[in-house]
Amino acid sequence: AVGLGLLCVLLLTAITVLWIHNTNRTAEIDQLQTRNTKLTAEKDQLQSSNTQLTAEKKQLQSSNTKLTAEKDQLQSSNTKLTAEKNQLQTSNTQQTAEKNQLQTEKEELQKICRVLCKPQWKYFKSSIYYISTEKKSWSDSSTDCKNKQADLLIINSREEQVSELTEAWIGLTDAVTEGVWKWVDSSTLTTRFWAQGEPNNYENDDCAITSFQKAKSDILTWADYPCYHPVVAICERVLN
């Protein structure tokens, strides 16, 4: 009976120990399950956060790409506008210089016209012309033109070749070398409007007139005349 009682005590003790151990294991399992649930929730939260961050990263990358493109476009536009601005500034500088030059030329012309632009003077293509009323020799006529700050007429074009005028001295002579006609500025004769049969050096003619009365053409009206012969003159002043 004592042995049976001891066995019961031992069995009860073992059961108690097992119960306590089982209770502890159950508590540990519950604790682990709770921890696992918490970790799973944290994992899900981290995955959700990671997904959100990945989406935000892609959005930022897309935004950055767009902003970079806009920046490049703005830089290109800025470069173009800067070039246009520089071009406009250059054009403005050039136009200002041209305006100033024209103003200077205008003032110079006004100054000249105060002296020369009188009813007797005619303007044509940057020159003014004067036809004298007094008949004089070629030399005296040349002197009169110089006194007017001009020279005897130099004809370089068809437009300057006047017609339907009285015979008048022009700034052409071969007095230095016979047969070599030169203008009063020493330039060589290139454009010619000699009348038919002229120059003929009749009576040692060394000076030239235009509007020769015996000319058979309205254009070819030059003739050589004796330099001492009294004729009116055409003076020309080039307006530089």
PDB file of C-alpha atoms in Angstrom:
ATOM      1  CA  ALA A   1       0.000   0.000   0.000  1.00  0.00           C
ATOM      2  CA  VAL A   2       2.928   2.336   0.794  1.00  0.00           C
ATOM      3  CA  GLY A   3       4.503   1.546  -2.565  1.00  0.00           C
ATOM      4  CA  LEU A   4       1.283   2.230  -4.356  1.00  0.00           C
ATOM      5  CA  GLY A   5       0.902   5.550  -2.609  1.00  0.00           C
ATOM      6  CA  LEU A   6       4.457   6.510  -3.474  1.00  0.00           C
ATOM      7  CA  LEU A   7       3.829   5.572  -7.055  1.00  0.00           C
ATOM      8  CA  CYS A   8       0.731   7.712  -7.116  1.00  0.00           C
ATOM      9  CA  VAL A   9       2.674  10.598  -5.653  1.00  0.00           C
ATOM     10  CA  LEU A  10       5.379  10.198  -8.264  1.00  0.00           C
ATOM     11  CA  LEU A  11       2.810   9.892 -11.012  1.00  0.00           C
ATOM     12  CA  LEU A  12       1.025  12.984  -9.778  1.00  0.00           C
ATOM     13  CA  THR A  13       4.302  14.824  -9.594  1.00  0.00           C
ATOM     14  CA  ALA A  14       5.184  13.796 -13.123  1.00  0.00           C
ATOM     15  CA  ILE A  15       1.780  14.835 -14.384  1.00  0.00           C
ATOM     16  CA  THR A  16       2.156  18.173 -12.624  1.00  0.00           C
ATOM     17  CA  VAL A  17       5.598  18.701 -14.122  1.00  0.00           C
ATOM     18  CA  LEU A  18       4.305  17.771 -17.585  1.00  0.00           C
ATOM     19  CA  TRP A  19       1.330  20.064 -17.155  1.00  0.00           C
ATOM     20  CA  ILE A  20       3.580  22.926 -16.103  1.00  0.00           C
ATOM     21  CA  HIS A  21       5.939  22.205 -18.985  1.00  0.00           C
ATOM     22  CA  ASN A  22       3.052  21.961 -21.423  1.00  0.00           C
ATOM     23  CA  THR A  23       1.591  25.179 -20.097  1.00  0.00           C
ATOM     24  CA  ASN A  24       4.940  26.909 -20.598  1.00  0.00           C
ATOM     25  CA  ARG A  25       5.239  25.518 -24.151  1.00  0.00           C
ATOM     26  CA  THR A  26       1.723  26.650 -24.930  1.00  0.00           C
ATOM     27  CA  ALA A  27       2.572  30.121 -23.674  1.00  0.00           C
ATOM     28  CA  GLU A  28       5.750  30.140 -25.771  1.00  0.00           C
ATOM     29  CA  ILE A  29       3.791  28.990 -28.821  1.00  0.00           C
ATOM     30  CA  ASP A  30       1.194  31.693 -28.243  1.00  0.00           C
ATOM     31  CA  GLN A  31       3.985  34.215 -27.825  1.00  0.00           C
ATOM     32  CA  LEU A  32       5.693  33.011 -31.013  1.00  0.00           C
ATOM     33  CA  GLN A  33       2.402  33.104 -32.921  1.00  0.00           C
ATOM     34  CA  THR A  34       1.781  36.619 -31.667  1.00  0.00           C
ATOM     35  CA  ARG A  35       5.300  37.627 -32.681  1.00  0.00           C
ATOM     36  CA  ASN A  36       4.886  35.898 -36.042  1.00  0.00           C
ATOM     37  CA  THR A  37       1.616  37.714 -36.624  1.00  0.00           C
ATOM     38  CA  LYS A  38       3.300  40.988 -35.735  1.00  0.00           C
ATOM     39  CA  LEU A  39       6.280  40.260 -38.011  1.00  0.00           C
ATOM     40  CA  THR A  40       3.932  39.254 -40.834  1.00  0.00           C
ATOM     41  CA  ALA A  41       2.062  42.530 -40.404  1.00  0.00           C
ATOM     42  CA  GLU A  42       5.353  44.452 -40.378  1.00  0.00           C
ATOM     43  CA  LYS A  43       6.497  42.541 -43.473  1.00  0.00           C
ATOM     44  CA  ASP A  44       3.230  43.355 -45.272  1.00  0.00           C
ATOM     45  CA  GLN A  45       3.578  46.963 -44.209  1.00  0.00           C
ATOM     46  CA  LEU A  46       7.196  47.051 -45.451  1.00  0.00           C
ATOM     47  CA  GLN A  47       6.179  45.453 -48.757  1.00  0.00           C
ATOM     48  CA  SER A  48       3.384  47.983 -49.143  1.00  0.00           C
ATOM     49  CA  SER A  49       5.783  50.795 -48.265  1.00  0.00           C
ATOM     50  CA  ASN A  50       8.363  49.381 -50.700  1.00  0.00           C
ATOM     51  CA  THR A  51       5.742  49.207 -53.466  1.00  0.00           C
ATOM     52  CA  GLN A  52       4.693  52.778 -52.741  1.00  0.00           C
ATOM     53  CA  LEU A  53       8.322  53.977 -52.667  1.00  0.00           C
ATOM     54  CA  THR A  54       9.032  52.169 -55.943  1.00  0.00           C
ATOM     55  CA  ALA A  55       6.035  53.872 -57.541  1.00  0.00           C
ATOM     56  CA  GLU A  56       7.136  57.240 -56.150  1.00  0.00           C
ATOM     57  CA  LYS A  57      10.686  56.606 -57.437  1.00  0.00           C
ATOM     58  CA  LYS A  58       9.356  55.867 -60.947  1.00  0.00           C
ATOM     59  CA  GLN A  59       7.166  58.955 -60.780  1.00  0.00           C
ATOM     60  CA  LEU A  60      10.145  61.075 -59.679  1.00  0.00           C
ATOM     61  CA  GLN A  61      12.306  59.595 -62.442  1.00  0.00           C
ATOM     62  CA  SER A  62       9.598  60.367 -64.985  1.00  0.00           C
ATOM     63  CA  SER A  63       9.231  63.880 -63.577  1.00  0.00           C
ATOM     64  CA  ASN A  64      13.018  64.321 -63.636  1.00  0.00           C
ATOM     65  CA  THR A  65      13.165  63.187 -67.278  1.00  0.00           C
ATOM     66  CA  LYS A  66      10.387  65.619 -68.177  1.00  0.00           C
ATOM     67  CA  LEU A  67      12.048  68.468 -66.275  1.00  0.00           C
ATOM     68  CA  THR A  68      15.395  67.708 -67.940  1.00  0.00           C
ATOM     69  CA  ALA A  69      13.720  67.842 -71.364  1.00  0.00           C
ATOM     70  CA  GLU A  70      12.020  71.134 -70.456  1.00  0.00           C
ATOM     71  CA  LYS A  71      15.352  72.487 -69.176  1.00  0.00           C
ATOM     72  CA  ASP A  72      17.096  71.516 -72.442  1.00  0.00           C
ATOM     73  CA  GLN A  73      14.267  73.106 -74.424  1.00  0.00           C
ATOM     74  CA  LEU A  74      14.510  76.293 -72.359  1.00  0.00           C
ATOM     75  CA  GLN A  75      18.289  76.375 -72.781  1.00  0.00           C
ATOM     76  CA  SER A  76      17.884  75.932 -76.541  1.00  0.00           C
ATOM     77  CA  SER A  77      15.234  78.658 -76.607  1.00  0.00           C
ATOM     78  CA  ASN A  78      17.457  80.901 -74.482  1.00  0.00           C
ATOM     79  CA  THR A  79      20.404  80.330 -76.835  1.00  0.00           C
ATOM     80  CA  LYS A  80      18.213  81.165 -79.832  1.00  0.00           C
ATOM     81  CA  LEU A  81      16.802  84.283 -78.158  1.00  0.00           C
ATOM     82  CA  THR A  82      20.299  85.388 -77.154  1.00  0.00           C
ATOM     83  CA  ALA A  83      21.466  85.000 -80.760  1.00  0.00           C
ATOM     84  CA  GLU A  84      18.444  86.962 -82.014  1.00  0.00           C
ATOM     85  CA  LYS A  85      19.087  89.628 -79.375  1.00  0.00           C
ATOM     86  CA  ASN A  86      22.735  89.909 -80.435  1.00  0.00           C
ATOM     87  CA  GLN A  87      21.665  90.092 -84.071  1.00  0.00           C
ATOM     88  CA  LEU A  88      19.159  92.829 -83.269  1.00  0.00           C
ATOM     89  CA  GLN A  89      21.782  94.710 -81.257  1.00  0.00           C
ATOM     90  CA  THR A  90      24.220  94.443 -84.171  1.00  0.00           C
ATOM     91  CA  SER A  91      21.520  95.578 -86.584  1.00  0.00           C
ATOM     92  CA  ASN A  92      20.569  98.422 -84.249  1.00  0.00           C
ATOM     93  CA  THR A  93      24.218  99.477 -83.943  1.00  0.00           C
ATOM     94  CA  GLN A  94      24.584  99.393 -87.718  1.00  0.00           C
ATOM     95  CA  GLN A  95      21.374 101.341 -88.282  1.00  0.00           C
ATOM     96  CA  THR A  96      22.414 103.873 -85.647  1.00  0.00           C
ATOM     97  CA  ALA A  97      25.758 104.300 -87.411  1.00  0.00           C
ATOM     98  CA  GLU A  98      23.988 104.673 -90.771  1.00  0.00           C
ATOM     99  CA  LYS A  99      21.569 107.164 -89.229  1.00  0.00           C
ATOM    100  CA  ASN A 100      24.456 109.171 -87.784  1.00  0.00           C
ATOM    101  CA  GLN A 101      26.252 109.057 -91.125  1.00  0.00           C
ATOM    102  CA  LEU A 102      23.132 110.223 -92.951  1.00  0.00           C
ATOM    103  CA  GLN A 103      22.675 112.972 -90.384  1.00  0.00           C
ATOM    104  CA  THR A 104      26.286 114.065 -90.910  1.00  0.00           C
ATOM    105  CA  GLU A 105      25.816 113.989 -94.688  1.00  0.00           C
ATOM    106  CA  LYS A 106      22.566 115.913 -94.338  1.00  0.00           C
ATOM    107  CA  GLU A 107      24.257 118.589 -92.244  1.00  0.00           C
ATOM    108  CA  GLU A 108      27.114 118.773 -94.748  1.00  0.00           C
ATOM    109  CA  LEU A 109      24.659 119.096 -97.626  1.00  0.00           C
ATOM    110  CA  GLN A 110      22.754 121.791 -95.778  1.00  0.00           C
ATOM    111  CA  LYS A 111      26.016 123.633 -95.194  1.00  0.00           C
ATOM    112  CA  ILE A 112      26.928 123.372 -98.872  1.00  0.00           C
ATOM    113  CA  CYS A 113      23.460 124.329-100.024  1.00  0.00           C
ATOM    114  CA  ARG A 114      23.498 127.486 -97.930  1.00  0.00           C
ATOM    115  CA  VAL A 115      26.312 128.604-100.217  1.00  0.00           C
ATOM    116  CA  LEU A 116      25.704 126.835-103.496  1.00  0.00           C
ATOM    117  CA  CYS A 117      22.121 125.603-103.721  1.00  0.00           C
ATOM    118  CA  LYS A 118      20.772 128.704-105.362  1.00  0.00           C
ATOM    119  CA  PRO A 119      18.418 128.883-108.348  1.00  0.00           C
ATOM    120  CA  GLN A 120      21.384 128.730-110.766  1.00  0.00           C
ATOM    121  CA  TRP A 121      22.587 125.397-109.338  1.00  0.00           C
ATOM    122  CA  LYS A 122      20.974 122.069-110.250  1.00  0.00           C
ATOM    123  CA  TYR A 123      21.281 118.833-108.275  1.00  0.00           C
ATOM    124  CA  PHE A 124      21.802 115.420-109.909  1.00  0.00           C
ATOM    125  CA  LYS A 125      23.189 112.169-108.449  1.00  0.00           C
ATOM    126  CA  SER A 126      25.394 113.506-105.638  1.00  0.00           C
ATOM    127  CA  SER A 127      26.620 116.508-107.625  1.00  0.00           C
ATOM    128  CA  ILE A 128      25.440 120.053-108.183  1.00  0.00           C
ATOM    129  CA  TYR A 129      25.821 121.856-111.511  1.00  0.00           C
ATOM    130  CA  TYR A 130      26.019 125.498-112.519  1.00  0.00           C
ATOM    131  CA  ILE A 131      25.754 126.931-116.028  1.00  0.00           C
ATOM    132  CA  SER A 132      27.430 130.297-116.272  1.00  0.00           C
ATOM    133  CA  THR A 133      25.793 133.190-118.078  1.00  0.00           C
ATOM    134  CA  GLU A 134      28.996 134.996-118.998  1.00  0.00           C
ATOM    135  CA  LYS A 135      31.096 133.776-121.919  1.00  0.00           C
ATOM    136  CA  LYS A 136      34.785 133.368-121.093  1.00  0.00           C
ATOM    137  CA  SER A 137      37.837 131.408-122.190  1.00  0.00           C
ATOM    138  CA  TRP A 138      38.300 127.818-121.023  1.00  0.00           C
ATOM    139  CA  SER A 139      40.980 128.875-118.518  1.00  0.00           C
ATOM    140  CA  ASP A 140      38.957 131.761-117.076  1.00  0.00           C
ATOM    141  CA  SER A 141      35.865 129.556-116.896  1.00  0.00           C
ATOM    142  CA  SER A 142      37.873 126.921-115.019  1.00  0.00           C
ATOM    143  CA  THR A 143      39.021 129.588-112.564  1.00  0.00           C
ATOM    144  CA  ASP A 144      35.434 130.788-112.055  1.00  0.00           C
ATOM    145  CA  CYS A 145      34.339 127.220-111.290  1.00  0.00           C
ATOM    146  CA  LYS A 146      37.146 126.808-108.753  1.00  0.00           C
ATOM    147  CA  ASN A 147      36.097 130.071-107.100  1.00  0.00           C
ATOM    148  CA  LYS A 148      32.704 128.427-106.634  1.00  0.00           C
ATOM    149  CA  GLN A 149      34.405 125.399-105.021  1.00  0.00           C
ATOM    150  CA  ALA A 150      33.693 123.400-108.163  1.00  0.00           C
ATOM    151  CA  ASP A 151      35.381 122.317-111.425  1.00  0.00           C
ATOM    152  CA  LEU A 152      34.469 122.319-115.072  1.00  0.00           C
ATOM    153  CA  LEU A 153      32.065 119.463-115.776  1.00  0.00           C
ATOM    154  CA  ILE A 154      33.451 115.914-115.962  1.00  0.00           C
ATOM    155  CA  ILE A 155      31.075 113.677-117.927  1.00  0.00           C
ATOM    156  CA  ASN A 156      31.184 110.034-116.852  1.00  0.00           C
ATOM    157  CA  SER A 157      27.769 108.821-117.995  1.00  0.00           C
ATOM    158  CA  ARG A 158      25.029 109.271-120.563  1.00  0.00           C
ATOM    159  CA  GLU A 159      22.896 110.966-117.896  1.00  0.00           C
ATOM    160  CA  GLU A 160      25.477 113.723-117.482  1.00  0.00           C
ATOM    161  CA  GLN A 161      25.733 114.245-121.220  1.00  0.00           C
ATOM    162  CA  VAL A 162      23.362 117.209-121.476  1.00  0.00           C
ATOM    163  CA  SER A 163      21.828 118.252-124.775  1.00  0.00           C
ATOM    164  CA  GLU A 164      19.686 121.080-126.081  1.00  0.00           C
ATOM    165  CA  LEU A 165      21.927 123.640-124.385  1.00  0.00           C
ATOM    166  CA  THR A 166      24.035 126.397-125.779  1.00  0.00           C
ATOM    167  CA  GLU A 167      27.644 125.515-126.458  1.00  0.00           C
ATOM    168  CA  ALA A 168      29.458 125.279-123.107  1.00  0.00           C
ATOM    169  CA  TRP A 169      32.925 124.435-121.846  1.00  0.00           C
ATOM    170  CA  ILE A 170      33.446 121.090-120.110  1.00  0.00           C
ATOM    171  CA  GLY A 171      36.499 120.026-118.107  1.00  0.00           C
ATOM    172  CA  LEU A 172      38.271 118.230-120.977  1.00  0.00           C
ATOM    173  CA  THR A 173      41.531 119.267-122.660  1.00  0.00           C
ATOM    174  CA  ASP A 174      44.541 117.920-124.569  1.00  0.00           C
ATOM    175  CA  ALA A 175      46.648 121.019-123.947  1.00  0.00           C
ATOM    176  CA  VAL A 176      49.345 119.047-122.104  1.00  0.00           C
ATOM    177  CA  THR A 177      49.807 116.332-124.754  1.00  0.00           C
ATOM    178  CA  GLU A 178      48.233 116.785-128.161  1.00  0.00           C
ATOM    179  CA  GLY A 179      45.691 114.064-128.852  1.00  0.00           C
ATOM    180  CA  VAL A 180      45.659 112.791-125.269  1.00  0.00           C
ATOM    181  CA  TRP A 181      42.426 114.117-123.812  1.00  0.00           C
ATOM    182  CA  LYS A 182      42.180 114.290-120.035  1.00  0.00           C
ATOM    183  CA  TRP A 183      39.717 115.682-117.551  1.00  0.00           C
ATOM    184  CA  VAL A 184      40.539 118.498-115.150  1.00  0.00           C
ATOM    185  CA  ASP A 185      41.103 115.946-112.367  1.00  0.00           C
ATOM    186  CA  SER A 186      43.818 114.350-114.584  1.00  0.00           C
ATOM    187  CA  SER A 187      41.721 111.221-115.189  1.00  0.00           C
ATOM    188  CA  THR A 188      41.866 109.654-118.647  1.00  0.00           C
ATOM    189  CA  LEU A 189      38.943 110.035-121.023  1.00  0.00           C
ATOM    190  CA  THR A 190      36.959 106.787-121.248  1.00  0.00           C
ATOM    191  CA  THR A 191      33.348 107.735-122.035  1.00  0.00           C
ATOM    192  CA  ARG A 192      33.204 109.746-125.260  1.00  0.00           C
ATOM    193  CA  PHE A 193      30.455 111.777-126.879  1.00  0.00           C
ATOM    194  CA  TRP A 194      32.363 113.412-129.727  1.00  0.00           C
ATOM    195  CA  ALA A 195      30.311 114.816-132.574  1.00  0.00           C
ATOM    196  CA  GLN A 196      30.936 113.399-136.040  1.00  0.00           C
ATOM    197  CA  GLY A 197      34.364 114.523-137.303  1.00  0.00           C
ATOM    198  CA  GLU A 198      35.477 115.651-133.841  1.00  0.00           C
ATOM    199  CA  PRO A 199      37.987 116.269-132.426  1.00  0.00           C
ATOM    200  CA  ASN A 200      39.666 117.692-135.533  1.00  0.00           C
ATOM    201  CA  ASN A 201      42.257 120.051-133.967  1.00  0.00           C
ATOM    202  CA  TYR A 202      41.093 122.817-136.259  1.00  0.00           C
ATOM    203  CA  GLU A 203      42.995 126.034-135.372  1.00  0.00           C
ATOM    204  CA  ASN A 204      44.952 124.129-132.697  1.00  0.00           C
ATOM    205  CA  ASP A 205      41.808 123.369-130.696  1.00  0.00           C
ATOM    206  CA  ASP A 206      42.831 122.023-127.260  1.00  0.00           C
ATOM    207  CA  CYS A 207      39.665 122.434-125.170  1.00  0.00           C
ATOM    208  CA  ALA A 208      36.284 120.720-125.390  1.00  0.00           C
ATOM    209  CA  ILE A 209      32.716 121.979-125.484  1.00  0.00           C
ATOM    210  CA  THR A 210      29.405 120.146-125.321  1.00  0.00           C
ATOM    211  CA  SER A 211      26.196 120.961-127.244  1.00  0.00           C
ATOM    212  CA  PHE A 212      28.171 121.775-130.403  1.00  0.00           C
ATOM    213  CA  GLN A 213      25.735 123.647-132.661  1.00  0.00           C
ATOM    214  CA  LYS A 214      26.829 121.765-135.789  1.00  0.00           C
ATOM    215  CA  ALA A 215      26.452 118.332-134.195  1.00  0.00           C
ATOM    216  CA  LYS A 216      24.172 115.966-136.109  1.00  0.00           C
ATOM    217  CA  SER A 217      23.184 114.006-133.002  1.00  0.00           C
ATOM    218  CA  ASP A 218      21.463 114.956-129.779  1.00  0.00           C
ATOM    219  CA  ILE A 219      23.877 112.729-127.859  1.00  0.00           C
ATOM    220  CA  LEU A 220      27.206 113.060-129.685  1.00  0.00           C
ATOM    221  CA  THR A 221      27.705 116.790-129.222  1.00  0.00           C
ATOM    222  CA  TRP A 222      31.334 117.298-128.153  1.00  0.00           C
ATOM    223  CA  ALA A 223      33.765 119.329-130.196  1.00  0.00           C
ATOM    224  CA  ASP A 224      37.265 120.710-129.713  1.00  0.00           C
ATOM    225  CA  TYR A 225      37.501 124.505-129.636  1.00  0.00           C
ATOM    226  CA  PRO A 226      40.264 127.068-129.285  1.00  0.00           C
ATOM    227  CA  CYS A 227      40.751 127.490-125.536  1.00  0.00           C
ATOM    228  CA  TYR A 228      40.651 131.291-125.833  1.00  0.00           C
ATOM    229  CA  HIS A 229      37.221 131.261-127.486  1.00  0.00           C
ATOM    230  CA  PRO A 230      34.548 132.910-125.271  1.00  0.00           C
ATOM    231  CA  VAL A 231      31.934 130.306-124.317  1.00  0.00           C
ATOM    232  CA  VAL A 232      29.706 129.769-121.286  1.00  0.00           C
ATOM    233  CA  ALA A 233      30.753 126.954-118.939  1.00  0.00           C
ATOM    234  CA  ILE A 234      29.214 124.145-116.904  1.00  0.00           C
ATOM    235  CA  CYS A 235      30.624 123.829-113.380  1.00  0.00           C
ATOM    236  CA  GLU A 236      30.239 120.682-111.289  1.00  0.00           C
ATOM    237  CA  ARG A 237      30.752 120.124-107.596  1.00  0.00           C
ATOM    238  CA  VAL A 238      30.716 116.555-106.307  1.00  0.00           C
ATOM    239  CA  LEU A 239      29.043 116.309-102.902  1.00  0.00           C
ATOM    240  CA  ASN A 240      31.134 113.793-100.960  1.00  0.00           C
TER     241      ASN A 240
END
